[in-house]
Amino acid sequence: MTVGAPWKRIIEFSIPMLIGNIAQQLYNTVDSIVIGRYVGDNALAAVGTSLPVLHLLLVLFVAVATGAGIMVSQYFGAKDREKLSRAIGICITMTAVASAIIMVISPFVVRPILALINTPETIIDWAEDYLLILLLGNWGFSYFNILSGILRGLGDSLSALVYLLIATFLNTILDIWFVVGFNMGVPGVALATIIAQIISAVFCAIKLKKMDDVFDLNLSMMKPLRKYVLDLLKLGLPSGMTQVIFSLAMITVQSLTNTFGELFIACNVIVMRVDGFAMMPNFSFGMAMTTYAGQNVGAKRLDRVELGTRQGLGIAVGISTFITIIILIFGRYLMNIFTDTVELVDLSMKMMRILAIGYIAMAVTQVLSGVMRGAGDTLTPMWLSLITTFFLRVPIAYGLVFLTRSAQYPNGRPESVFISLVTAWVCGAMITAYFYKKGSWRNKALIKNVE
């Protein structure tokens, strides 16, 4: 990432990651398709209402994973073998700690949180079963994501892609086998996901163990030395707090969504599944820019960081514009994959039209936030996320619901949920662009004296 035309390196790095992110998204999407087709719309709603809670409880892992990617890319760019080795070892140790904490607290908090967000009684048992299985088996999810993040930080996004494609194929086969063959329902798709993720994590671990020409992976490097733990937390906790903020906002809005009934909850699931694929290029370019910025900051090439940012932003915005057009033209066919219920398809497409234009704004946010994180400035994206998701989206959603109450819509118009989201995205892009131009991120690198 430190040599050659920046746009070529960014695309070369992003394509395997994009395919990998699409495959990762298939985990939840295949779950939703199998559940919607073979169990029913209410089961689909149960899976969807679980996701904000899942994101909240995985927040510790997010902190470790983000800090890991930044540390690895910067030390790799600086060609510091010892620090790179210790950073990777600490990440593996901290992931074990985070996973254990999640396993311990999950059985005590899942049901109360689901009840707190007004989950309908008709789906709460399914939602609880789905969450508990995923959280108690979070080791596979945690280690696959942390180890594949380390591989990407080392510039190897292809290996993680191959392992993920294998695991995605297995997840699809197991979903159908458990739900259709064994009639296991919602717990079946959760169990299939856990098994597939464990397999992908094992593949990543084997690959890293073979990379002894780049770093050393042994027990001595996994000792939680204070300096590396503090660096990891310094870089990762802001992103972890961002995830907390994002999850709390999602839970708050999910509580509002649940008041519109099972049909709208199922609609929200379908839209968010399509949204997940539409967002993949943005997330991929954001992660690519984090690695790109990290390696070039480590190599003291700030001029190259800025050139790559301009080129990466142009590519991301162009692709997002194309995706928006495709969704607006062919979106109904995508909705039909999940359900045959005409009313549900119509409602989902209506909400998707509201959301579609926001993907262009998110391209700007993801690329510029990725650059700031890669340079070591994780605090600014955290505060921007706080502003856009909590202080903008939540008040707008509840305010619109209040203002649109009527005899026909006693709980307000459901469109309010998606109007608030796209408004937050557009405002977030403008604010992120301002702080990127302000330039304080240039002084946050682990590797000092960047020219």
mmCIF file of N, CA, C and O in Angstrom, residues 82-156:
data_model
loop_
_atom_site.group_PDB
_atom_site.id
_atom_site.type_symbol
_atom_site.label_atom_id
_atom_site.label_comp_id
_atom_site.label_asym_id
_atom_site.label_seq_id
_atom_site.Cartn_x
_atom_site.Cartn_y
_atom_site.Cartn_z
ATOM 1 N N GLU A 82 9.264 -6.841 16.041
ATOM 2 C CA GLU A 82 8.945 -7.142 17.443
ATOM 3 C C GLU A 82 7.623 -6.501 17.864
ATOM 4 O O GLU A 82 6.769 -7.152 18.471
ATOM 5 N N LYS A 83 7.446 -5.223 17.553
ATOM 6 C CA LYS A 83 6.216 -4.550 17.938
ATOM 7 C C LYS A 83 5.010 -5.130 17.201
ATOM 8 O O LYS A 83 3.916 -5.253 17.768
ATOM 9 N N LEU A 84 5.203 -5.505 15.942
ATOM 10 C CA LEU A 84 4.135 -6.141 15.187
ATOM 11 C C LEU A 84 3.738 -7.465 15.831
ATOM 12 O O LEU A 84 2.552 -7.759 16.011
ATOM 13 N N SER A 85 4.726 -8.254 16.215
ATOM 14 C CA SER A 85 4.467 -9.556 16.828
ATOM 15 C C SER A 85 3.731 -9.403 18.148
ATOM 16 O O SER A 85 2.765 -10.136 18.439
ATOM 17 N N ARG A 86 4.167 -8.466 18.974
ATOM 18 C CA ARG A 86 3.521 -8.265 20.270
ATOM 19 C C ARG A 86 2.103 -7.706 20.096
ATOM 20 O O ARG A 86 1.191 -8.058 20.850
ATOM 21 N N ALA A 87 1.922 -6.847 19.123
ATOM 22 C CA ALA A 87 0.584 -6.302 18.875
ATOM 23 C C ALA A 87 -0.389 -7.411 18.500
ATOM 24 O O ALA A 87 -1.519 -7.468 19.002
ATOM 25 N N ILE A 88 0.048 -8.317 17.624
ATOM 26 C CA ILE A 88 -0.812 -9.429 17.220
ATOM 27 C C ILE A 88 -1.100 -10.352 18.394
ATOM 28 O O ILE A 88 -2.238 -10.784 18.605
ATOM 29 N N GLY A 89 -0.071 -10.642 19.181
ATOM 30 C CA GLY A 89 -0.260 -11.516 20.346
ATOM 31 C C GLY A 89 -1.229 -10.940 21.365
ATOM 32 O O GLY A 89 -2.094 -11.646 21.889
ATOM 33 N N ILE A 90 -1.085 -9.640 21.641
ATOM 34 C CA ILE A 90 -1.986 -8.977 22.590
ATOM 35 C C ILE A 90 -3.426 -9.011 22.075
ATOM 36 O O ILE A 90 -4.375 -9.219 22.840
ATOM 37 N N CYS A 91 -3.600 -8.822 20.796
ATOM 38 C CA CYS A 91 -4.947 -8.837 20.213
ATOM 39 C C CYS A 91 -5.613 -10.196 20.416
ATOM 40 O O CYS A 91 -6.807 -10.281 20.725
ATOM 41 N N ILE A 92 -4.845 -11.258 20.237
ATOM 42 C CA ILE A 92 -5.386 -12.605 20.422
ATOM 43 C C ILE A 92 -5.793 -12.822 21.884
ATOM 44 O O ILE A 92 -6.861 -13.361 22.179
ATOM 45 N N THR A 93 -4.951 -12.358 22.801
ATOM 46 C CA THR A 93 -5.253 -12.507 24.230
ATOM 47 C C THR A 93 -6.480 -11.699 24.627
ATOM 48 O O THR A 93 -7.381 -12.196 25.321
ATOM 49 N N MET A 94 -6.552 -10.457 24.189
ATOM 50 C CA MET A 94 -7.668 -9.595 24.557
ATOM 51 C C MET A 94 -8.988 -10.074 23.950
ATOM 52 O O MET A 94 -10.058 -9.892 24.533
ATOM 53 N N THR A 95 -8.924 -10.709 22.786
ATOM 54 C CA THR A 95 -10.132 -11.269 22.189
ATOM 55 C C THR A 95 -10.680 -12.388 23.050
ATOM 56 O O THR A 95 -11.903 -12.521 23.220
ATOM 57 N N ALA A 96 -9.790 -13.206 23.610
ATOM 58 C CA ALA A 96 -10.232 -14.285 24.507
ATOM 59 C C ALA A 96 -10.939 -13.711 25.730
ATOM 60 O O ALA A 96 -11.980 -14.220 26.169
ATOM 61 N N VAL A 97 -10.378 -12.635 26.288
ATOM 62 C CA VAL A 97 -10.987 -12.005 27.468
ATOM 63 C C VAL A 97 -12.363 -11.436 27.128
ATOM 64 O O VAL A 97 -13.344 -11.654 27.855
ATOM 65 N N ALA A 98 -12.448 -10.711 26.009
ATOM 66 C CA ALA A 98 -13.720 -10.112 25.602
ATOM 67 C C ALA A 98 -14.778 -11.181 25.347
ATOM 68 O O ALA A 98 -15.938 -11.041 25.745
ATOM 69 N N SER A 99 -14.398 -12.274 24.686
ATOM 70 C CA SER A 99 -15.341 -13.354 24.386
ATOM 71 C C SER A 99 -15.869 -14.002 25.655
ATOM 72 O O SER A 99 -17.056 -14.321 25.760
ATOM 73 N N ALA A 100 -14.976 -14.194 26.641
ATOM 74 C CA ALA A 100 -15.394 -14.806 27.900
ATOM 75 C C ALA A 100 -16.391 -13.909 28.642
ATOM 76 O O ALA A 100 -17.383 -14.400 29.207
ATOM 77 N N ILE A 101 -16.134 -12.611 28.655
ATOM 78 C CA ILE A 101 -17.049 -11.674 29.326
ATOM 79 C C ILE A 101 -18.436 -11.721 28.686
ATOM 80 O O ILE A 101 -19.464 -11.757 29.376
ATOM 81 N N ILE A 102 -18.470 -11.745 27.351
ATOM 82 C CA ILE A 102 -19.752 -11.799 26.640
ATOM 83 C C ILE A 102 -20.514 -13.070 26.981
ATOM 84 O O ILE A 102 -21.732 -13.051 27.204
ATOM 85 N N MET A 103 -19.808 -14.196 27.047
ATOM 86 C CA MET A 103 -20.458 -15.471 27.367
ATOM 87 C C MET A 103 -21.068 -15.453 28.763
ATOM 88 O O MET A 103 -22.165 -15.992 28.986
ATOM 89 N N VAL A 104 -20.388 -14.831 29.710
ATOM 90 C CA VAL A 104 -20.853 -14.828 31.099
ATOM 91 C C VAL A 104 -22.094 -13.959 31.288
ATOM 92 O O VAL A 104 -23.061 -14.353 31.955
ATOM 93 N N ILE A 105 -22.113 -12.765 30.676
ATOM 94 C CA ILE A 105 -23.207 -11.829 30.956
ATOM 95 C C ILE A 105 -24.453 -12.079 30.104
ATOM 96 O O ILE A 105 -25.555 -11.692 30.494
ATOM 97 N N SER A 106 -24.285 -12.740 28.963
ATOM 98 C CA SER A 106 -25.403 -12.875 28.024
ATOM 99 C C SER A 106 -26.664 -13.495 28.617
ATOM 100 O O SER A 106 -27.767 -12.956 28.437
ATOM 101 N N PRO A 107 -26.589 -14.637 29.326
ATOM 102 C CA PRO A 107 -27.823 -15.257 29.819
ATOM 103 C C PRO A 107 -28.612 -14.375 30.783
ATOM 104 O O PRO A 107 -29.822 -14.566 30.952
ATOM 105 N N PHE A 108 -27.947 -13.410 31.410
ATOM 106 C CA PHE A 108 -28.612 -12.580 32.408
ATOM 107 C C PHE A 108 -29.269 -11.322 31.828
ATOM 108 O O PHE A 108 -30.141 -10.735 32.465
ATOM 109 N N VAL A 109 -28.852 -10.908 30.648
ATOM 110 C CA VAL A 109 -29.317 -9.617 30.136
ATOM 111 C C VAL A 109 -30.169 -9.692 28.869
ATOM 112 O O VAL A 109 -30.870 -8.732 28.544
ATOM 113 N N VAL A 110 -30.125 -10.821 28.149
ATOM 114 C CA VAL A 110 -30.810 -10.888 26.853
ATOM 115 C C VAL A 110 -32.313 -10.689 26.986
ATOM 116 O O VAL A 110 -32.914 -9.823 26.323
ATOM 117 N N ARG A 111 -32.968 -11.475 27.826
ATOM 118 C CA ARG A 111 -34.435 -11.382 27.954
ATOM 119 C C ARG A 111 -34.880 -10.010 28.471
ATOM 120 O O ARG A 111 -35.825 -9.418 27.918
ATOM 121 N N PRO A 112 -34.234 -9.460 29.514
ATOM 122 C CA PRO A 112 -34.642 -8.131 29.984
ATOM 123 C C PRO A 112 -34.515 -7.043 28.924
ATOM 124 O O PRO A 112 -35.371 -6.160 28.835
ATOM 125 N N ILE A 113 -33.451 -7.101 28.104
ATOM 126 C CA ILE A 113 -33.286 -6.093 27.060
ATOM 127 C C ILE A 113 -34.374 -6.231 26.007
ATOM 128 O O ILE A 113 -34.953 -5.238 25.552
ATOM 129 N N LEU A 114 -34.681 -7.455 25.616
ATOM 130 C CA LEU A 114 -35.739 -7.675 24.631
ATOM 131 C C LEU A 114 -37.085 -7.169 25.138
ATOM 132 O O LEU A 114 -37.872 -6.590 24.383
ATOM 133 N N ALA A 115 -37.343 -7.378 26.418
ATOM 134 C CA ALA A 115 -38.593 -6.878 27.001
ATOM 135 C C ALA A 115 -38.592 -5.350 27.065
ATOM 136 O O ALA A 115 -39.625 -4.702 26.828
ATOM 137 N N LEU A 116 -37.426 -4.776 27.343
ATOM 138 C CA LEU A 116 -37.307 -3.318 27.471
ATOM 139 C C LEU A 116 -37.616 -2.604 26.166
ATOM 140 O O LEU A 116 -38.157 -1.491 26.172
ATOM 141 N N ILE A 117 -37.300 -3.230 25.031
ATOM 142 C CA ILE A 117 -37.509 -2.572 23.735
ATOM 143 C C ILE A 117 -38.848 -2.960 23.103
ATOM 144 O O ILE A 117 -39.035 -2.860 21.888
ATOM 145 N N ASN A 118 -39.776 -3.396 23.951
ATOM 146 C CA ASN A 118 -41.155 -3.665 23.503
ATOM 147 C C ASN A 118 -41.261 -4.776 22.463
ATOM 148 O O ASN A 118 -42.097 -4.718 21.553
ATOM 149 N N THR A 119 -40.416 -5.807 22.580
ATOM 150 C CA THR A 119 -40.511 -6.943 21.676
ATOM 151 C C THR A 119 -41.849 -7.647 21.888
ATOM 152 O O THR A 119 -42.174 -8.026 23.014
ATOM 153 N N PRO A 120 -42.656 -7.826 20.838
ATOM 154 C CA PRO A 120 -43.966 -8.469 21.000
ATOM 155 C C PRO A 120 -43.858 -9.865 21.607
ATOM 156 O O PRO A 120 -42.904 -10.603 21.319
ATOM 157 N N GLU A 121 -44.819 -10.229 22.433
ATOM 158 C CA GLU A 121 -44.813 -11.538 23.086
ATOM 159 C C GLU A 121 -44.813 -12.680 22.078
ATOM 160 O O GLU A 121 -44.325 -13.774 22.362
ATOM 161 N N THR A 122 -45.367 -12.427 20.880
ATOM 162 C CA THR A 122 -45.452 -13.483 19.870
ATOM 163 C C THR A 122 -44.097 -13.897 19.316
ATOM 164 O O THR A 122 -43.967 -14.972 18.719
ATOM 165 N N ILE A 123 -43.076 -13.054 19.497
ATOM 166 C CA ILE A 123 -41.767 -13.371 18.912
ATOM 167 C C ILE A 123 -40.620 -13.336 19.918
ATOM 168 O O ILE A 123 -39.487 -13.654 19.564
ATOM 169 N N ILE A 124 -40.874 -12.991 21.164
ATOM 170 C CA ILE A 124 -39.778 -12.781 22.112
ATOM 171 C C ILE A 124 -39.019 -14.064 22.432
ATOM 172 O O ILE A 124 -37.802 -14.055 22.617
ATOM 173 N N ASP A 125 -39.720 -15.210 22.483
ATOM 174 C CA ASP A 125 -39.029 -16.475 22.790
ATOM 175 C C ASP A 125 -38.062 -16.855 21.670
ATOM 176 O O ASP A 125 -36.930 -17.282 21.925
ATOM 177 N N TRP A 126 -38.503 -16.686 20.419
ATOM 178 C CA TRP A 126 -37.615 -16.967 19.286
ATOM 179 C C TRP A 126 -36.415 -16.033 19.305
ATOM 180 O O TRP A 126 -35.280 -16.459 19.066
ATOM 181 N N ALA A 127 -36.653 -14.762 19.571
ATOM 182 C CA ALA A 127 -35.564 -13.782 19.598
ATOM 183 C C ALA A 127 -34.543 -14.130 20.675
ATOM 184 O O ALA A 127 -33.323 -14.037 20.463
ATOM 185 N N GLU A 128 -35.030 -14.539 21.841
ATOM 186 C CA GLU A 128 -34.126 -14.901 22.940
ATOM 187 C C GLU A 128 -33.282 -16.122 22.571
ATOM 188 O O GLU A 128 -32.061 -16.139 22.807
ATOM 189 N N ASP A 129 -33.905 -17.148 22.011
ATOM 190 C CA ASP A 129 -33.157 -18.351 21.629
ATOM 191 C C ASP A 129 -32.067 -18.019 20.609
ATOM 192 O O ASP A 129 -30.925 -18.493 20.719
ATOM 193 N N TYR A 130 -32.413 -17.218 19.617
ATOM 194 C CA TYR A 130 -31.469 -16.847 18.558
ATOM 195 C C TYR A 130 -30.259 -16.114 19.148
ATOM 196 O O TYR A 130 -29.098 -16.437 18.842
ATOM 197 N N LEU A 131 -30.517 -15.150 20.011
ATOM 198 C CA LEU A 131 -29.441 -14.361 20.609
ATOM 199 C C LEU A 131 -28.537 -15.191 21.510
ATOM 200 O O LEU A 131 -27.304 -15.084 21.451
ATOM 201 N N LEU A 132 -29.128 -16.004 22.356
ATOM 202 C CA LEU A 132 -28.326 -16.767 23.312
ATOM 203 C C LEU A 132 -27.380 -17.730 22.613
ATOM 204 O O LEU A 132 -26.217 -17.876 23.012
ATOM 205 N N ILE A 133 -27.858 -18.393 21.567
ATOM 206 C CA ILE A 133 -26.987 -19.323 20.846
ATOM 207 C C ILE A 133 -25.818 -18.577 20.213
ATOM 208 O O ILE A 133 -24.664 -19.000 20.307
ATOM 209 N N LEU A 134 -26.096 -17.440 19.565
ATOM 210 C CA LEU A 134 -25.022 -16.669 18.924
ATOM 211 C C LEU A 134 -24.021 -16.126 19.937
ATOM 212 O O LEU A 134 -22.813 -16.141 19.706
ATOM 213 N N LEU A 135 -24.508 -15.639 21.062
ATOM 214 C CA LEU A 135 -23.621 -15.016 22.043
ATOM 215 C C LEU A 135 -22.820 -16.040 22.836
ATOM 216 O O LEU A 135 -21.645 -15.819 23.144
ATOM 217 N N LEU A 136 -23.434 -17.161 23.170
ATOM 218 C CA LEU A 136 -22.690 -18.194 23.893
ATOM 219 C C LEU A 136 -21.641 -18.848 22.999
ATOM 220 O O LEU A 136 -20.645 -19.377 23.491
ATOM 221 N N GLY A 137 -21.848 -18.786 21.691
ATOM 222 C CA GLY A 137 -20.868 -19.330 20.758
ATOM 223 C C GLY A 137 -20.096 -18.261 20.023
ATOM 224 O O GLY A 137 -19.659 -18.470 18.885
ATOM 225 N N ASN A 138 -19.885 -17.113 20.685
ATOM 226 C CA ASN A 138 -19.274 -15.965 19.992
ATOM 227 C C ASN A 138 -17.781 -16.122 19.721
ATOM 228 O O ASN A 138 -17.195 -15.285 19.031
ATOM 229 N N TRP A 139 -17.158 -17.188 20.216
ATOM 230 C CA TRP A 139 -15.720 -17.370 20.011
ATOM 231 C C TRP A 139 -15.373 -17.419 18.520
ATOM 232 O O TRP A 139 -14.393 -16.815 18.082
ATOM 233 N N GLY A 140 -16.171 -18.170 17.764
ATOM 234 C CA GLY A 140 -15.906 -18.268 16.336
ATOM 235 C C GLY A 140 -16.019 -16.936 15.643
ATOM 236 O O GLY A 140 -15.142 -16.526 14.861
ATOM 237 N N PHE A 141 -17.099 -16.213 15.919
ATOM 238 C CA PHE A 141 -17.309 -14.891 15.333
ATOM 239 C C PHE A 141 -16.180 -13.944 15.712
ATOM 240 O O PHE A 141 -15.615 -13.244 14.862
ATOM 241 N N SER A 142 -15.841 -13.914 17.004
ATOM 242 C CA SER A 142 -14.825 -12.982 17.491
ATOM 243 C C SER A 142 -13.464 -13.250 16.872
ATOM 244 O O SER A 142 -12.800 -12.339 16.358
ATOM 245 N N TYR A 143 -13.046 -14.515 16.909
ATOM 246 C CA TYR A 143 -11.709 -14.816 16.410
ATOM 247 C C TYR A 143 -11.612 -14.748 14.898
ATOM 248 O O TYR A 143 -10.565 -14.372 14.364
ATOM 249 N N PHE A 144 -12.687 -15.088 14.180
ATOM 250 C CA PHE A 144 -12.598 -14.928 12.735
ATOM 251 C C PHE A 144 -12.401 -13.457 12.375
ATOM 252 O O PHE A 144 -11.560 -13.107 11.555
ATOM 253 N N ASN A 145 -13.188 -12.587 12.993
ATOM 254 C CA ASN A 145 -13.104 -11.169 12.644
ATOM 255 C C ASN A 145 -11.783 -10.542 13.082
ATOM 256 O O ASN A 145 -11.206 -9.729 12.358
ATOM 257 N N ILE A 146 -11.275 -10.916 14.260
ATOM 258 C CA ILE A 146 -10.014 -10.336 14.717
ATOM 259 C C ILE A 146 -8.850 -10.859 13.879
ATOM 260 O O ILE A 146 -7.957 -10.102 13.471
ATOM 261 N N LEU A 147 -8.845 -12.151 13.564
ATOM 262 C CA LEU A 147 -7.738 -12.728 12.807
ATOM 263 C C LEU A 147 -7.774 -12.297 11.335
ATOM 264 O O LEU A 147 -6.726 -12.034 10.735
ATOM 265 N N SER A 148 -8.962 -12.193 10.759
ATOM 266 C CA SER A 148 -9.046 -11.699 9.387
ATOM 267 C C SER A 148 -8.678 -10.219 9.335
ATOM 268 O O SER A 148 -8.095 -9.742 8.356
ATOM 269 N N GLY A 149 -8.990 -9.471 10.413
ATOM 270 C CA GLY A 149 -8.572 -8.075 10.498
ATOM 271 C C GLY A 149 -7.059 -7.941 10.537
ATOM 272 O O GLY A 149 -6.479 -7.039 9.932
ATOM 273 N N ILE A 150 -6.405 -8.857 11.254
ATOM 274 C CA ILE A 150 -4.938 -8.857 11.300
ATOM 275 C C ILE A 150 -4.370 -9.171 9.916
ATOM 276 O O ILE A 150 -3.417 -8.530 9.456
ATOM 277 N N LEU A 151 -4.958 -10.148 9.233
ATOM 278 C CA LEU A 151 -4.507 -10.475 7.879
ATOM 279 C C LEU A 151 -4.633 -9.266 6.950
ATOM 280 O O LEU A 151 -3.729 -8.973 6.156
ATOM 281 N N ARG A 152 -5.752 -8.532 7.058
ATOM 282 C CA ARG A 152 -5.919 -7.345 6.221
ATOM 283 C C ARG A 152 -4.901 -6.273 6.584
ATOM 284 O O ARG A 152 -4.396 -5.562 5.725
ATOM 285 N N GLY A 153 -4.621 -6.126 7.896
ATOM 286 C CA GLY A 153 -3.617 -5.156 8.322
ATOM 287 C C GLY A 153 -2.243 -5.481 7.766
ATOM 288 O O GLY A 153 -1.423 -4.586 7.553
ATOM 289 N N LEU A 154 -2.003 -6.770 7.510
ATOM 290 C CA LEU A 154 -0.739 -7.201 6.919
ATOM 291 C C LEU A 154 -0.768 -7.131 5.398
ATOM 292 O O LEU A 154 0.208 -7.481 4.730
ATOM 293 N N GLY A 155 -1.914 -6.690 4.849
ATOM 294 C CA GLY A 155 -2.038 -6.549 3.408
ATOM 295 C C GLY A 155 -2.571 -7.776 2.692
ATOM 296 O O GLY A 155 -2.624 -7.806 1.463
ATOM 297 N N ASP A 156 -2.994 -8.816 3.451
ATOM 298 C CA ASP A 156 -3.479 -10.054 2.841
ATOM 299 C C ASP A 156 -4.988 -10.180 3.034
ATOM 300 O O ASP A 156 -5.460 -10.829 3.966
#
